[in-house]
PDB file of C-alpha atoms in Angstrom:
ATOM      1  CA  MET A   1      92.205 156.301  92.017  1.00 94.00           C
ATOM      2  CA  ASN A   2      89.802 154.125  90.091  1.00 95.00           C
ATOM      3  CA  LEU A   3      88.246 150.721  90.660  1.00 94.00           C
ATOM      4  CA  ILE A   4      87.739 149.158  87.232  1.00 92.00           C
ATOM      5  CA  SER A   5      85.585 146.114  86.571  1.00 90.00           C
ATOM      6  CA  THR A   6      87.542 143.544  84.548  1.00 90.00           C
ATOM      7  CA  SER A   7      84.992 140.760  84.204  1.00 85.00           C
ATOM      8  CA  GLY A   8      81.306 139.966  84.477  1.00 80.00           C
ATOM      9  CA  ASN A   9      82.084 137.736  87.470  1.00 83.00           C
ATOM     10  CA  GLY A  10      82.953 140.731  89.681  1.00 85.00           C
ATOM     11  CA  SER A  11      86.743 140.724  89.264  1.00 92.00           C
ATOM     12  CA  PHE A  12      88.279 144.189  89.337  1.00 94.00           C
ATOM     13  CA  LYS A  13      91.534 146.119  89.443  1.00 95.00           C
ATOM     14  CA  VAL A  14      92.490 149.329  91.202  1.00 95.00           C
ATOM     15  CA  LEU A  15      94.485 151.920  89.280  1.00 95.00           C
ATOM     16  CA  GLU A  16      96.285 155.037  90.409  1.00 94.00           C
ATOM     17  CA  GLY A  17      96.601 156.997  87.213  1.00 92.00           C
ATOM     18  CA  HIS A  18      97.634 154.346  84.707  1.00 93.00           C
ATOM     19  CA  GLN A  19      99.502 152.219  87.251  1.00 95.00           C
ATOM     20  CA  GLU A  20      97.809 149.054  88.482  1.00 95.00           C
ATOM     21  CA  ILE A  21      97.929 148.739  92.275  1.00 95.00           C
ATOM     22  CA  PHE A  22      96.304 145.286  92.498  1.00 96.00           C
ATOM     23  CA  LYS A  23      93.710 142.950  90.966  1.00 96.00           C
ATOM     24  CA  LEU A  24      91.042 140.956  92.751  1.00 95.00           C
ATOM     25  CA  ASN A  25      90.043 137.840  90.827  1.00 95.00           C
ATOM     26  CA  TYR A  26      87.191 135.517  91.623  1.00 93.00           C
ATOM     27  CA  THR A  27      88.623 131.997  91.631  1.00 89.00           C
ATOM     28  CA  ASN A  28      85.111 130.573  91.963  1.00 79.00           C
ATOM     29  CA  TRP A  29      82.431 133.153  91.240  1.00 67.00           C
ATOM     30  CA  PHE A  30      79.522 130.835  92.035  1.00 71.00           C
ATOM     31  CA  LEU A  31      80.904 130.181  95.532  1.00 75.00           C
ATOM     32  CA  GLY A  32      82.128 133.775  96.001  1.00 83.00           C
ATOM     33  CA  LYS A  33      85.798 132.876  96.443  1.00 92.00           C
ATOM     34  CA  ALA A  34      88.268 135.601  95.494  1.00 95.00           C
ATOM     35  CA  GLU A  35      91.958 136.361  95.833  1.00 96.00           C
ATOM     36  CA  ALA A  36      94.245 139.338  95.431  1.00 96.00           C
ATOM     37  CA  PHE A  37      97.987 139.864  95.625  1.00 94.00           C
ATOM     38  CA  LEU A  38      99.034 143.101  97.278  1.00 91.00           C
ATOM     39  CA  ASP A  39     102.719 143.813  97.868  1.00 87.00           C
ATOM     40  CA  ARG A  40     103.413 140.104  97.209  1.00 87.00           C
ATOM     41  CA  GLN A  41     100.972 139.094  99.940  1.00 91.00           C
ATOM     42  CA  LYS A  42      98.111 136.770  99.099  1.00 95.00           C
ATOM     43  CA  ILE A  43      94.696 137.810 100.408  1.00 96.00           C
ATOM     44  CA  GLU A  44      91.830 135.325 100.110  1.00 96.00           C
ATOM     45  CA  ILE A  45      88.169 136.041 100.742  1.00 96.00           C
ATOM     46  CA  LYS A  46      85.524 133.326 100.837  1.00 92.00           C
ATOM     47  CA  PRO A  47      82.000 132.917 102.191  1.00 90.00           C
ATOM     48  CA  LYS A  48      81.638 131.401 105.658  1.00 84.00           C
ATOM     49  CA  GLY A  49      78.269 129.751 105.176  1.00 71.00           C
ATOM     50  CA  LEU A  50      75.781 128.374 102.754  1.00 64.00           C
ATOM     51  CA  PHE A  51      73.822 131.619 102.351  1.00 63.00           C
ATOM     52  CA  GLN A  52      76.931 133.730 101.647  1.00 63.00           C
ATOM     53  CA  THR A  53      75.972 136.778 103.728  1.00 76.00           C
ATOM     54  CA  LYS A  54      79.282 136.693 105.607  1.00 90.00           C
ATOM     55  CA  SER A  55      82.774 136.092 104.255  1.00 94.00           C
ATOM     56  CA  GLU A  56      86.106 135.525 105.950  1.00 96.00           C
ATOM     57  CA  ILE A  57      89.319 137.335 105.100  1.00 97.00           C
ATOM     58  CA  ARG A  58      92.533 135.309 105.097  1.00 97.00           C
ATOM     59  CA  LYS A  59      96.021 136.744 104.778  1.00 94.00           C
ATOM     60  CA  HIS A  60      99.058 134.453 104.711  1.00 88.00           C
ATOM     61  CA  GLY A  61      96.595 131.595 105.312  1.00 89.00           C
ATOM     62  CA  LYS A  62      95.469 133.123 108.628  1.00 94.00           C
ATOM     63  CA  ASN A  63      91.936 134.351 109.324  1.00 96.00           C
ATOM     64  CA  ILE A  64      92.207 138.108 110.009  1.00 97.00           C
ATOM     65  CA  GLY A  65      88.634 139.333 109.613  1.00 97.00           C
ATOM     66  CA  THR A  66      85.165 139.225 108.111  1.00 97.00           C
ATOM     67  CA  ILE A  67      82.916 141.002 105.630  1.00 96.00           C
ATOM     68  CA  GLY A  68      79.171 140.736 106.175  1.00 92.00           C
ATOM     69  CA  MET A  69      75.813 142.386 105.685  1.00 90.00           C
ATOM     70  CA  SER A  70      73.572 143.556 108.511  1.00 89.00           C
ATOM     71  CA  TRP A  71      69.769 143.511 108.538  1.00 85.00           C
ATOM     72  CA  ASN A  72      69.664 147.175 107.390  1.00 87.00           C
ATOM     73  CA  GLY A  73      71.670 146.537 104.202  1.00 84.00           C
ATOM     74  CA  LYS A  74      74.972 147.968 105.403  1.00 93.00           C
ATOM     75  CA  MET A  75      78.155 146.012 104.814  1.00 95.00           C
ATOM     76  CA  HIS A  76      80.492 145.595 107.772  1.00 97.00           C
ATOM     77  CA  ILE A  77      84.209 145.061 107.258  1.00 98.00           C
ATOM     78  CA  GLN A  78      86.431 144.202 110.187  1.00 97.00           C
ATOM     79  CA  TYR A  79      89.970 142.941 110.205  1.00 97.00           C
ATOM     80  CA  THR A  80      93.152 143.006 112.233  1.00 96.00           C
ATOM     81  CA  ASN A  81      95.894 145.183 110.723  1.00 92.00           C
ATOM     82  CA  GLU A  82      99.641 144.402 110.707  1.00 89.00           C
ATOM     83  CA  GLU A  83     100.054 146.006 114.159  1.00 91.00           C
ATOM     84  CA  GLY A  84      97.378 143.724 115.644  1.00 92.00           C
ATOM     85  CA  LYS A  85      94.662 146.403 115.970  1.00 94.00           C
ATOM     86  CA  LEU A  86      91.084 145.414 115.092  1.00 96.00           C
ATOM     87  CA  LEU A  87      89.671 147.882 112.546  1.00 96.00           C
ATOM     88  CA  LYS A  88      85.942 148.203 111.829  1.00 97.00           C
ATOM     89  CA  PHE A  89      84.241 149.903 108.890  1.00 97.00           C
ATOM     90  CA  THR A  90      80.755 150.298 107.464  1.00 97.00           C
ATOM     91  CA  LEU A  91      80.066 150.443 103.722  1.00 96.00           C
ATOM     92  CA  GLU A  92      76.725 151.797 102.589  1.00 94.00           C
ATOM     93  CA  ARG A  93      74.975 153.085  99.511  1.00 90.00           C
ATOM     94  CA  THR A  94      74.665 156.854  99.440  1.00 89.00           C
ATOM     95  CA  GLY A  95      71.307 156.945  97.657  1.00 66.00           C
ATOM     96  CA  PHE A  96      68.349 154.657  97.112  1.00 61.00           C
ATOM     97  CA  TRP A  97      68.578 154.547  93.297  1.00 63.00           C
ATOM     98  CA  GLN A  98      72.291 155.254  93.074  1.00 69.00           C
ATOM     99  CA  SER A  99      75.192 152.873  92.810  1.00 80.00           C
ATOM    100  CA  ASP A 100      77.537 155.101  94.813  1.00 90.00           C
ATOM    101  CA  PHE A 101      78.971 153.929  98.135  1.00 94.00           C
ATOM    102  CA  CYS A 102      80.690 155.530 101.110  1.00 96.00           C
ATOM    103  CA  LEU A 103      82.941 153.916 103.688  1.00 96.00           C
ATOM    104  CA  LYS A 104      82.866 155.056 107.318  1.00 96.00           C
ATOM    105  CA  ASN A 105      85.064 154.209 110.276  1.00 94.00           C
ATOM    106  CA  GLU A 106      83.874 153.409 113.822  1.00 93.00           C
ATOM    107  CA  GLN A 107      83.648 157.125 114.622  1.00 92.00           C
ATOM    108  CA  ASP A 108      81.193 157.523 111.697  1.00 93.00           C
ATOM    109  CA  GLU A 109      83.715 159.610 109.729  1.00 93.00           C
ATOM    110  CA  VAL A 110      83.587 159.158 105.956  1.00 94.00           C
ATOM    111  CA  LEU A 111      86.952 157.741 104.863  1.00 94.00           C
ATOM    112  CA  MET A 112      86.179 157.366 101.173  1.00 95.00           C
ATOM    113  CA  GLU A 113      83.467 157.746  98.604  1.00 95.00           C
ATOM    114  CA  LEU A 114      83.123 155.502  95.571  1.00 93.00           C
ATOM    115  CA  LYS A 115      81.374 157.279  92.708  1.00 91.00           C
ATOM    116  CA  ALA A 116      79.945 154.978  90.042  1.00 88.00           C
ATOM    117  CA  SER A 117      80.422 155.580  86.349  1.00 82.00           C
ATOM    118  CA  THR A 118      78.592 153.268  83.989  1.00 66.00           C
ATOM    119  CA  ASN A 119      80.420 151.976  80.958  1.00 58.00           C
ATOM    120  CA  TRP A 120      77.590 151.057  78.608  1.00 55.00           C
ATOM    121  CA  LYS A 121      79.985 149.161  76.312  1.00 57.00           C
ATOM    122  CA  LYS A 122      80.949 146.809  79.155  1.00 57.00           C
ATOM    123  CA  LEU A 123      77.575 146.905  80.976  1.00 58.00           C
ATOM    124  CA  LYS A 124      79.509 147.102  84.236  1.00 69.00           C
ATOM    125  CA  LEU A 125      80.140 149.774  86.821  1.00 77.00           C
ATOM    126  CA  ASP A 126      83.516 151.361  87.382  1.00 89.00           C
ATOM    127  CA  TYR A 127      84.182 153.624  90.359  1.00 92.00           C
ATOM    128  CA  THR A 128      86.171 156.756  91.037  1.00 93.00           C
ATOM    129  CA  ILE A 129      87.590 156.599  94.550  1.00 95.00           C
ATOM    130  CA  VAL A 130      87.699 159.834  96.534  1.00 94.00           C
ATOM    131  CA  PHE A 131      89.534 159.752  99.869  1.00 93.00           C
ATOM    132  CA  LYS A 132      87.936 162.074 102.415  1.00 90.00           C
ATOM    133  CA  TYR A 133      89.866 161.340 105.586  1.00 80.00           C
ATOM    134  CA  GLU A 134      93.317 159.845 106.115  1.00 79.00           C
ATOM    135  CA  ASP A 135      93.600 157.215 108.843  1.00 77.00           C
ATOM    136  CA  THR A 136      97.223 156.341 109.624  1.00 77.00           C
ATOM    137  CA  GLN A 137      96.257 152.909 111.010  1.00 81.00           C
ATOM    138  CA  VAL A 138      94.798 151.853 107.662  1.00 88.00           C
ATOM    139  CA  ASP A 139      96.547 150.630 104.533  1.00 91.00           C
ATOM    140  CA  ASN A 140      94.175 152.138 101.956  1.00 92.00           C
ATOM    141  CA  ASN A 141      95.149 149.653  99.244  1.00 94.00           C
ATOM    142  CA  GLU A 142      94.448 146.672 101.487  1.00 95.00           C
ATOM    143  CA  LEU A 143      91.173 148.239 102.590  1.00 96.00           C
ATOM    144  CA  LEU A 144      90.181 148.695  98.929  1.00 96.00           C
ATOM    145  CA  VAL A 145      90.525 144.918  98.405  1.00 96.00           C
ATOM    146  CA  TYR A 146      87.877 144.411 101.089  1.00 97.00           C
ATOM    147  CA  VAL A 147      85.696 147.331  99.976  1.00 96.00           C
ATOM    148  CA  GLY A 148      85.553 146.095  96.364  1.00 94.00           C
ATOM    149  CA  TYR A 149      84.620 142.593  97.488  1.00 94.00           C
ATOM    150  CA  ALA A 150      81.999 144.009  99.900  1.00 94.00           C
ATOM    151  CA  MET A 151      80.398 146.068  97.120  1.00 91.00           C
ATOM    152  CA  ASN A 152      80.135 142.953  94.937  1.00 87.00           C
ATOM    153  CA  LEU A 153      78.693 140.955  97.851  1.00 85.00           C
ATOM    154  CA  HIS A 154      76.170 143.720  98.553  1.00 84.00           C
ATOM    155  CA  VAL A 155      75.001 143.742  94.927  1.00 80.00           C
ATOM    156  CA  ALA A 156      74.766 139.931  94.850  1.00 77.00           C
ATOM    157  CA  ILE A 157      72.750 139.734  98.082  1.00 75.00           C
ATOM    158  CA  THR A 158      70.378 142.596  97.296  1.00 75.00           C
ATOM    159  CA  SER A 159      69.711 141.469  93.719  1.00 69.00           C
ATOM    160  CA  ALA A 160      68.920 137.916  94.895  1.00 59.00           C
ATOM    161  CA  SER A 161      66.276 139.058  97.337  1.00 54.00           C
TER     162      SER A 161
END
């Protein structure tokens, strides 16, 4: 799978081979509002406060979770899945100078790695997604919506400081 940047505002799409799984589009880049349609379900993500370090996840118009950054630079994603279980993940960079990320579950198991590949023509980063561990409680495509947004939020917060 690949996460491909489609715009300078952070919008991206996820492809499996040549088939598009979903797109996340920023409806208001300045305010950090984004939306994606996955299996005909609308997912909206928007900042909760003025400083934009925490965002809320809405699905079907209902708040189901949050994405935020902790003091140590790790992104925390938590949301309630379709079965009503609260899922928690941590997204972190895998190297100080690198643009790669890894996603871990609550048990500190690496679920996926996102390996950056720079496209100098676009001046944007694309990512190859490598799944390391299969969690049956997680819809990987839905989780990738949140992971992609969290990576963009991480870059925006760390480049502003």
